[in-house]
């Protein structure tokens, strides 16, 4: 948790620094490129982050085999993605990138993201899941230092060029370092259970195991970012840059909520009594809604002045866009726990349907809302799609346990005492 918080905070400040230098138009170019490459990387994980973790932790596959699979998948992703990205390259949309830079940065980002996410499964399976966050924080700290020094030594268009280069090359560096460290540490770990029983596990078995979860996660990934992919065809670069930064605030809030995502999956999948899990889910939803409400009220009061001051004068439209994101911010954070609940309970079909509802609703509403409200309409489409997805989650959960609508709203007195008791117990823990 500590390392994730530090990493998130550092990521926010790097993003803020880059955004202030790029301003809205170049920021739109940069981050739309990053999100496009993230789409490719997300697809080519192929659910291996789930499957490798499962079979490595059960000693049914060796670390050597896992490293070979990770390297092979990364190479496959580059061989398929780079030709496709060559076709997608448009100089008008990316005036600060030549074709060669476009391909070089694409290769760095896709390989870096895949190596980082898949190498992390080795650390997690062998009980060192905090190590990737530690290494990533150190690497990003070095990136932050270099990024802050670039404007001192370069000026004009060279600043943009060097910042692009640093960001994407460090993405690759992070992936390579994590992969090498994981390989060195765990290369000799064997799949004991597979050797003893004679049952070997191959890439086909791993993909088969994680296929449904992979498809569901990919649908959620596309649904959440669909407006970013479609906006270049509907609005200008300045509006797009304002939208992306407002969306990233929503994304950061969702990441904070996701810190409890995997622990909650483990709890639901364990032997804890069912009613306790249900009550905990409702408590986390109320806690999430309360935190989002406080943050939203603060932004409503201070955001109009604060956002242009923090991000720069070219982000003067960011406040209005973020207001349209607020209704969707509640389900973005709280639906995380419904998703974790259904994953932990083995009910993947509910998450799949929920993801399809979100994707379909946003896709349909995007064209209607942007025609009526421009870039703010895109934020409204996102919010309504997120609400529709969570509404389905709530309806399904109603079949599992009876609850009142107010059980989903805000924390009550008993919840406050529970949080205080948690922090008192945490402070009493002996230092390690």
Coordinates of C-alpha atoms in Angstrom, one line a residue, residues 61-355:
X61 CA 4.6 -24.0 -14.1
X62 CA 8.2 -23.1 -13.7
X63 CA 9.5 -19.6 -13.5
X64 CA 11.8 -20.3 -16.5
X65 CA 8.7 -21.3 -18.6
X66 CA 6.9 -18.1 -17.4
X67 CA 9.8 -15.9 -18.4
X68 CA 10.0 -17.6 -21.8
X69 CA 6.2 -17.0 -22.3
X70 CA 6.5 -13.4 -21.3
X71 CA 9.4 -12.8 -23.8
X72 CA 7.5 -14.6 -26.6
X73 CA 4.3 -12.7 -26.0
X74 CA 6.1 -9.4 -25.9
X75 CA 7.8 -10.2 -29.2
X76 CA 4.5 -11.3 -30.8
X77 CA 2.9 -8.1 -29.6
X78 CA 5.6 -6.0 -31.3
X79 CA 5.5 -8.0 -34.5
X80 CA 1.7 -7.5 -34.9
X81 CA 1.3 -4.0 -33.4
X82 CA 4.1 -2.1 -35.1
X83 CA 2.8 -2.8 -38.7
X84 CA -0.7 -1.9 -37.6
X85 CA 0.5 1.3 -36.0
X86 CA 2.4 2.2 -39.2
X87 CA -0.9 2.2 -41.0
X88 CA -2.6 4.2 -38.3
X89 CA 0.0 7.0 -38.3
X90 CA -1.4 10.4 -39.3
X91 CA 1.0 13.4 -39.5
X92 CA -1.9 15.8 -39.1
X93 CA -2.9 14.3 -35.8
X94 CA 0.6 13.9 -34.5
X95 CA 2.6 16.9 -35.9
X96 CA 5.3 16.6 -33.3
X97 CA 6.1 13.0 -34.2
X98 CA 7.8 11.7 -37.3
X99 CA 7.0 8.2 -38.5
X100 CA 10.2 6.8 -37.1
X101 CA 9.7 8.4 -33.7
X102 CA 6.1 7.1 -33.7
X103 CA 7.2 3.5 -34.3
X104 CA 10.2 3.8 -31.8
X105 CA 8.0 5.2 -29.0
X106 CA 5.3 2.6 -29.8
X107 CA 7.7 -0.2 -29.4
X108 CA 9.1 1.2 -26.2
X109 CA 5.6 1.7 -24.6
X110 CA 4.1 -1.6 -25.7
X111 CA 7.1 -3.7 -24.7
X112 CA 7.5 -1.8 -21.5
X113 CA 3.9 -2.1 -20.3
X114 CA 3.8 -5.8 -21.2
X115 CA 7.1 -6.6 -19.5
X116 CA 6.1 -4.6 -16.4
X117 CA 2.6 -6.1 -15.9
X118 CA 3.6 -9.8 -16.8
X119 CA 6.9 -9.8 -14.8
X120 CA 4.9 -8.6 -11.8
X121 CA 3.1 -12.0 -11.8
X122 CA 6.4 -13.7 -10.8
X123 CA 6.9 -11.4 -7.8
X124 CA 3.2 -11.8 -6.7
X125 CA 3.3 -15.6 -7.1
X126 CA 6.4 -15.9 -4.9
X127 CA 5.1 -13.6 -2.2
X128 CA 6.9 -10.4 -3.1
X129 CA 4.1 -8.4 -4.7
X130 CA 5.4 -5.1 -3.3
X131 CA 8.7 -5.4 -5.2
X132 CA 7.4 -4.1 -8.6
X133 CA 6.1 -1.0 -6.9
X134 CA 9.4 -0.4 -5.2
X135 CA 11.4 -0.8 -8.4
X136 CA 8.9 1.3 -10.4
X137 CA 9.0 4.1 -7.8
X138 CA 12.7 4.2 -8.0
X139 CA 12.7 4.3 -11.8
X140 CA 10.0 6.9 -12.0
X141 CA 11.9 9.0 -9.5
X142 CA 14.9 9.0 -11.8
X143 CA 12.5 9.9 -14.7
X144 CA 11.1 12.8 -12.6
X145 CA 14.5 14.2 -12.0
X146 CA 15.5 14.1 -15.7
X147 CA 12.1 15.5 -16.8
X148 CA 12.5 18.4 -14.4
X149 CA 16.0 19.2 -15.7
X150 CA 15.1 19.1 -19.5
X151 CA 13.8 22.7 -19.7
X152 CA 17.1 23.9 -18.1
X153 CA 19.3 22.5 -21.0
X154 CA 16.9 22.6 -23.9
X155 CA 14.5 25.2 -25.3
X156 CA 11.6 25.4 -27.8
X157 CA 10.6 22.3 -29.8
X158 CA 13.6 20.4 -28.4
X159 CA 11.9 20.3 -24.9
X160 CA 8.9 18.5 -26.3
X161 CA 11.1 16.1 -28.3
X162 CA 13.2 15.2 -25.2
X163 CA 10.3 14.8 -22.9
X164 CA 8.6 12.4 -25.3
X165 CA 11.8 10.4 -25.6
X166 CA 12.4 10.3 -21.8
X167 CA 8.8 9.2 -21.1
X168 CA 8.7 6.3 -23.6
X169 CA 12.3 5.1 -23.1
X170 CA 11.8 4.9 -19.3
X171 CA 8.7 2.9 -19.9
X172 CA 10.8 0.3 -21.7
X173 CA 13.6 0.6 -19.1
X174 CA 11.2 -0.2 -16.3
X175 CA 9.8 -3.2 -18.1
X176 CA 13.3 -4.6 -18.9
X177 CA 14.6 -4.1 -15.3
X178 CA 11.6 -5.8 -13.8
X179 CA 11.8 -8.7 -16.2
X180 CA 15.6 -9.1 -15.7
X181 CA 15.3 -8.9 -11.9
X182 CA 12.4 -11.5 -11.9
X183 CA 14.3 -13.8 -14.2
X184 CA 17.5 -13.6 -12.0
X185 CA 15.6 -14.1 -8.8
X186 CA 13.2 -16.9 -9.8
X187 CA 14.7 -18.6 -12.9
X188 CA 15.5 -21.8 -10.9
X189 CA 12.0 -22.1 -9.3
X190 CA 10.4 -25.3 -10.7
X191 CA 6.9 -26.4 -11.1
X192 CA 7.0 -29.0 -8.4
X193 CA 3.4 -30.1 -8.6
X194 CA 3.6 -30.5 -12.4
X195 CA 6.8 -32.5 -12.1
X196 CA 5.3 -34.8 -9.4
X197 CA 2.0 -35.5 -11.2
X198 CA 3.4 -35.5 -14.7
X199 CA 0.8 -32.9 -15.8
X200 CA 2.4 -30.1 -17.8
X201 CA 0.7 -26.7 -18.2
X202 CA 1.2 -24.9 -21.5
X203 CA 0.3 -21.6 -22.9
X204 CA -3.0 -22.9 -24.2
X205 CA -4.0 -24.1 -20.7
X206 CA -3.1 -20.7 -19.2
X207 CA -5.0 -18.8 -21.9
X208 CA -8.0 -21.0 -21.5
X209 CA -8.1 -20.5 -17.7
X210 CA -8.0 -16.7 -18.0
X211 CA -9.9 -16.1 -21.2
X212 CA -13.2 -15.0 -19.7
X213 CA -11.6 -12.6 -17.2
X214 CA -9.4 -11.2 -20.0
X215 CA -12.3 -10.5 -22.3
X216 CA -14.2 -8.8 -19.4
X217 CA -11.2 -6.7 -18.3
X218 CA -10.6 -5.6 -21.9
X219 CA -14.2 -4.6 -22.4
X220 CA -14.0 -2.5 -19.2
X221 CA -10.7 -1.0 -20.4
X222 CA -12.1 0.0 -23.8
X223 CA -15.4 1.2 -22.3
X224 CA -13.7 3.6 -19.8
X225 CA -11.5 5.1 -22.5
X226 CA -13.8 4.9 -25.5
X227 CA -14.5 8.7 -25.6
X228 CA -10.7 9.4 -25.7
X229 CA -10.4 7.2 -28.8
X230 CA -13.4 8.8 -30.5
X231 CA -12.9 12.5 -29.5
X232 CA -10.3 13.3 -32.2
X233 CA -13.0 12.9 -34.8
X234 CA -15.4 15.2 -33.0
X235 CA -13.5 18.1 -31.3
X236 CA -10.3 20.0 -31.7
X237 CA -7.0 19.2 -29.9
X238 CA -7.4 21.9 -27.2
X239 CA -10.8 20.4 -26.1
X240 CA -9.4 16.9 -26.3
X241 CA -6.5 17.9 -24.0
X242 CA -8.9 19.4 -21.5
X243 CA -11.0 16.3 -21.5
X244 CA -8.1 13.9 -21.1
X245 CA -6.8 15.7 -18.0
X246 CA -10.3 15.9 -16.5
X247 CA -10.6 12.1 -17.2
X248 CA -7.2 11.5 -15.6
X249 CA -8.6 13.0 -12.3
X250 CA -11.4 10.4 -12.5
X251 CA -8.8 7.7 -13.3
X252 CA -6.6 8.7 -10.3
X253 CA -9.7 8.4 -7.9
X254 CA -10.5 5.0 -9.4
X255 CA -6.9 3.9 -8.8
X256 CA -7.1 4.9 -5.2
X257 CA -10.2 2.8 -4.8
X258 CA -8.5 -0.1 -6.6
X259 CA -5.9 -0.4 -3.8
X260 CA -8.5 -2.5 -2.0
X261 CA -9.5 -4.4 -5.1
X262 CA -7.3 -7.5 -4.9
X263 CA -7.5 -7.8 -1.1
X264 CA -11.3 -7.8 -1.4
X265 CA -11.2 -10.5 -4.1
X266 CA -9.1 -12.6 -1.8
X267 CA -11.5 -12.1 1.0
X268 CA -14.6 -13.0 -1.1
X269 CA -12.8 -16.0 -2.5
X270 CA -11.8 -17.2 1.0
X271 CA -13.8 -18.9 3.7
X272 CA -15.2 -15.8 5.3
X273 CA -18.9 -16.1 6.2
X274 CA -21.1 -14.9 3.4
X275 CA -23.0 -12.2 5.3
X276 CA -19.8 -10.7 6.5
X277 CA -18.6 -10.3 2.9
X278 CA -21.9 -8.7 1.9
X279 CA -21.8 -6.2 4.7
X280 CA -18.2 -5.4 3.9
X281 CA -19.1 -4.7 0.3
X282 CA -21.9 -2.3 1.3
X283 CA -19.5 -0.6 3.8
X284 CA -16.8 -0.1 1.1
X285 CA -19.4 1.3 -1.3
X286 CA -20.6 3.8 1.3
X287 CA -17.1 4.7 2.2
X288 CA -16.3 5.2 -1.5
X289 CA -19.4 7.4 -2.1
X290 CA -18.5 9.5 0.9
X291 CA -14.9 10.1 -0.2
X292 CA -16.1 11.0 -3.7
X293 CA -18.7 13.4 -2.4
X294 CA -16.2 15.3 -0.3
X295 CA -13.7 15.4 -3.2
X296 CA -16.5 16.5 -5.6
X297 CA -17.8 19.3 -3.3
X298 CA -14.2 20.6 -2.9
X299 CA -13.8 20.6 -6.7
X300 CA -17.1 22.3 -7.3
X301 CA -16.1 25.1 -4.9
X302 CA -12.4 25.5 -5.7
X303 CA -12.0 23.8 -9.1
X304 CA -12.8 26.8 -11.4
X305 CA -9.8 28.7 -10.0
X306 CA -7.7 25.8 -8.9
X307 CA -7.5 23.8 -12.1
X308 CA -6.2 26.5 -14.5
X309 CA -3.8 27.6 -11.8
X310 CA -2.4 24.0 -11.4
X311 CA -2.5 22.8 -15.0
X312 CA -2.0 26.1 -16.9
X313 CA -4.2 28.7 -18.6
X314 CA -4.9 26.5 -21.6
X315 CA -7.0 24.2 -19.4
X316 CA -9.7 26.8 -18.7
X317 CA -12.4 24.3 -20.0
X318 CA -11.3 21.5 -17.7
X319 CA -13.6 22.6 -14.8
X320 CA -16.8 22.4 -16.8
X321 CA -15.8 19.0 -18.2
X322 CA -15.0 17.6 -14.8
X323 CA -18.4 18.7 -13.4
X324 CA -19.9 16.5 -16.1
X325 CA -17.7 13.6 -14.9
X326 CA -18.9 13.9 -11.3
X327 CA -22.0 11.7 -11.6
X328 CA -19.8 9.0 -13.2
X329 CA -17.1 9.4 -10.6
X330 CA -19.3 7.7 -8.0
X331 CA -19.8 4.4 -9.9
X332 CA -16.2 4.5 -11.2
X333 CA -14.9 4.1 -7.6
X334 CA -17.7 2.1 -5.9
X335 CA -18.3 -0.4 -8.8
X336 CA -14.7 -1.5 -8.3
X337 CA -15.9 -3.5 -5.2
X338 CA -18.9 -5.1 -7.0
X339 CA -16.4 -6.2 -9.7
X340 CA -14.1 -7.6 -7.1
X341 CA -17.0 -9.3 -5.3
X342 CA -18.2 -11.1 -8.5
X343 CA -14.6 -12.1 -9.4
X344 CA -14.0 -13.5 -6.0
X345 CA -17.3 -15.4 -6.0
X346 CA -16.5 -16.9 -9.4
X347 CA -19.5 -15.1 -11.1
X348 CA -17.5 -13.7 -14.1
X349 CA -20.6 -13.5 -16.3
X350 CA -22.0 -10.6 -14.2
X351 CA -18.9 -8.6 -14.8
X352 CA -18.9 -9.4 -18.5
X353 CA -22.5 -8.2 -18.8
X354 CA -21.8 -5.1 -16.7
X355 CA -18.8 -4.3 -19.0

